[in-house]
């Protein structure tokens, strides 16, 4: 097997260039709330409030992995956090940066670097790490979980969100969202890459993180609204914490 990275630009091989290209192609629309990114804009206040209910963000050092156009990074900075957003799609990072300038958001920076490379550089430097709607787009999500665990300080929090893998999530997240309701471009999510909570839980625990809470997001096609609750069948979030003593 070749030891060459898939994309020579990245020292990490844990990246799927086709996945990055999907997001790069849409990068100019990140801040259009009626675009393909409407679902992310809609769930943003819900996930932000949930994070803040567990760890107030004021003055925290926060890392947002796979930040895209900065929808969550920007919102966390507006809560008084010092945020670093990282992604490997340069176009998205430029859009994120431009948005921060235009909106006058203080305390947010963006950088093109892989989670694994940043973990080698800034181990145990962050109070909070977020990795939202990203794990299902990478070849080896467990390696991202490992990097998150390395990046967070003892006592700090790591938040994940992704798509569950079961017949219901296939129907709702792929067929419903991409083919019936046209909420997302076709091909956004690949069924085989979706992640069961039990799989994520295993990866998280293997890195010494404690699972503190799980939530689900549900979409109501009639009201076109999302709500957060206990149904983790389709889209779910997991809050984890690194114990003070490992
Ligand atoms: N986390 C953001 C964006 C989610 S979209 C939010 O929830 O609002 C998924 C993002 O993951 C895209 O921006 C894509 O470029 C990024 N991504 C995909 N593979 C990646 C990788 N290997 N490393 C870093 N980011 C990656």
Short mmCIF file of C-alpha atoms in Angstrom, two decimals, residues 113-219:
data_model
loop_
_atom_site.label_atom_id
_atom_site.label_comp_id
_atom_site.label_asym_id
_atom_site.label_seq_id
_atom_site.Cartn_x
_atom_site.Cartn_y
_atom_site.Cartn_z
CA UNK A 113 -4.76 22.63 9.13
CA UNK A 114 -5.86 19.08 9.82
CA UNK A 115 -7.06 18.09 13.28
CA UNK A 116 -4.22 15.58 13.49
CA UNK A 117 -1.52 18.15 12.64
CA UNK A 118 -2.97 20.68 15.07
CA UNK A 119 -3.01 18.02 17.81
CA UNK A 120 0.74 17.53 17.33
CA UNK A 121 1.23 21.29 17.66
CA UNK A 122 -1.26 22.33 20.36
CA UNK A 123 -1.91 19.36 22.65
CA UNK A 124 -4.18 20.06 25.67
CA UNK A 125 -4.58 23.73 24.73
CA UNK A 126 -8.39 24.07 24.36
CA UNK A 127 -11.17 24.33 26.95
CA UNK A 128 -13.77 23.28 24.39
CA UNK A 129 -13.49 21.41 21.08
CA UNK A 130 -16.43 21.17 18.70
CA UNK A 131 -16.60 18.81 15.73
CA UNK A 132 -20.02 19.16 14.15
CA UNK A 133 -21.46 17.45 11.06
CA UNK A 134 -17.93 16.57 9.96
CA UNK A 135 -17.07 13.02 11.09
CA UNK A 136 -19.33 11.50 8.42
CA UNK A 137 -17.21 13.15 5.70
CA UNK A 138 -13.79 11.71 6.61
CA UNK A 139 -12.22 8.31 5.80
CA UNK A 140 -11.18 7.58 9.41
CA UNK A 141 -13.43 9.40 11.90
CA UNK A 142 -11.86 7.63 14.89
CA UNK A 143 -8.57 9.40 14.12
CA UNK A 144 -10.39 12.76 14.35
CA UNK A 145 -11.86 11.72 17.71
CA UNK A 146 -8.34 10.84 18.85
CA UNK A 147 -7.05 14.26 17.76
CA UNK A 148 -9.93 15.99 19.60
CA UNK A 149 -9.06 14.11 22.80
CA UNK A 150 -5.45 15.23 22.46
CA UNK A 151 -6.38 18.87 21.81
CA UNK A 152 -8.68 19.33 24.81
CA UNK A 153 -7.36 20.29 28.26
CA UNK A 154 -7.97 17.95 31.20
CA UNK A 155 -11.45 18.88 32.48
CA UNK A 156 -12.37 20.32 29.06
CA UNK A 157 -15.28 19.42 26.80
CA UNK A 158 -15.51 17.89 23.33
CA UNK A 159 -18.78 18.10 21.40
CA UNK A 160 -19.58 15.93 18.40
CA UNK A 161 -22.54 15.76 16.08
CA UNK A 162 -23.11 13.44 13.14
CA UNK A 163 -25.68 11.29 11.36
CA UNK A 164 -26.81 7.94 12.69
CA UNK A 165 -26.76 4.90 10.39
CA UNK A 166 -29.99 2.89 10.27
CA UNK A 167 -33.00 2.51 7.91
CA UNK A 168 -34.77 5.52 9.45
CA UNK A 169 -31.77 7.81 9.10
CA UNK A 170 -31.29 6.63 5.50
CA UNK A 171 -34.92 7.49 4.78
CA UNK A 172 -34.86 10.88 6.54
CA UNK A 173 -31.32 12.15 6.06
CA UNK A 174 -30.60 10.82 2.57
CA UNK A 175 -33.88 10.15 0.75
CA UNK A 176 -35.97 12.77 2.56
CA UNK A 177 -33.45 15.61 2.82
CA UNK A 178 -31.64 15.09 -0.50
CA UNK A 179 -34.30 13.65 -2.81
CA UNK A 180 -37.76 14.62 -1.54
CA UNK A 181 -37.42 17.92 0.30
CA UNK A 182 -34.28 19.06 -1.56
CA UNK A 183 -32.86 20.49 1.66
CA UNK A 184 -29.38 19.27 0.71
CA UNK A 185 -27.64 18.59 -2.60
CA UNK A 186 -27.83 14.95 -3.72
CA UNK A 187 -24.75 13.03 -2.64
CA UNK A 188 -24.14 15.18 0.45
CA UNK A 189 -24.22 12.14 2.71
CA UNK A 190 -22.98 8.65 1.99
CA UNK A 191 -24.84 5.97 3.93
CA UNK A 192 -21.78 3.83 4.66
CA UNK A 193 -20.02 6.81 6.29
CA UNK A 194 -22.83 7.55 8.72
CA UNK A 195 -21.98 6.63 12.32
CA UNK A 196 -23.97 4.78 14.97
CA UNK A 197 -23.90 6.33 18.45
CA UNK A 198 -22.46 3.06 19.78
CA UNK A 199 -19.52 3.36 17.35
CA UNK A 200 -18.86 6.98 18.28
CA UNK A 201 -19.19 6.04 21.96
CA UNK A 202 -16.53 3.34 21.55
CA UNK A 203 -14.08 5.71 19.85
CA UNK A 204 -14.69 8.42 22.45
CA UNK A 205 -14.20 6.10 25.43
CA UNK A 206 -11.07 4.58 23.88
CA UNK A 207 -9.55 8.08 24.08
CA UNK A 208 -10.42 8.50 27.75
CA UNK A 209 -13.34 10.89 27.21
CA UNK A 210 -16.46 10.51 29.37
CA UNK A 211 -19.86 10.73 27.68
CA UNK A 212 -21.87 13.36 29.55
CA UNK A 213 -24.98 13.84 27.41
CA UNK A 214 -26.61 12.90 24.13
CA UNK A 215 -29.30 14.78 22.21
CA UNK A 216 -31.09 14.33 18.93
CA UNK A 217 -32.27 16.78 16.30
CA UNK A 218 -35.59 16.26 14.54
CA UNK A 219 -36.94 18.01 11.48
#
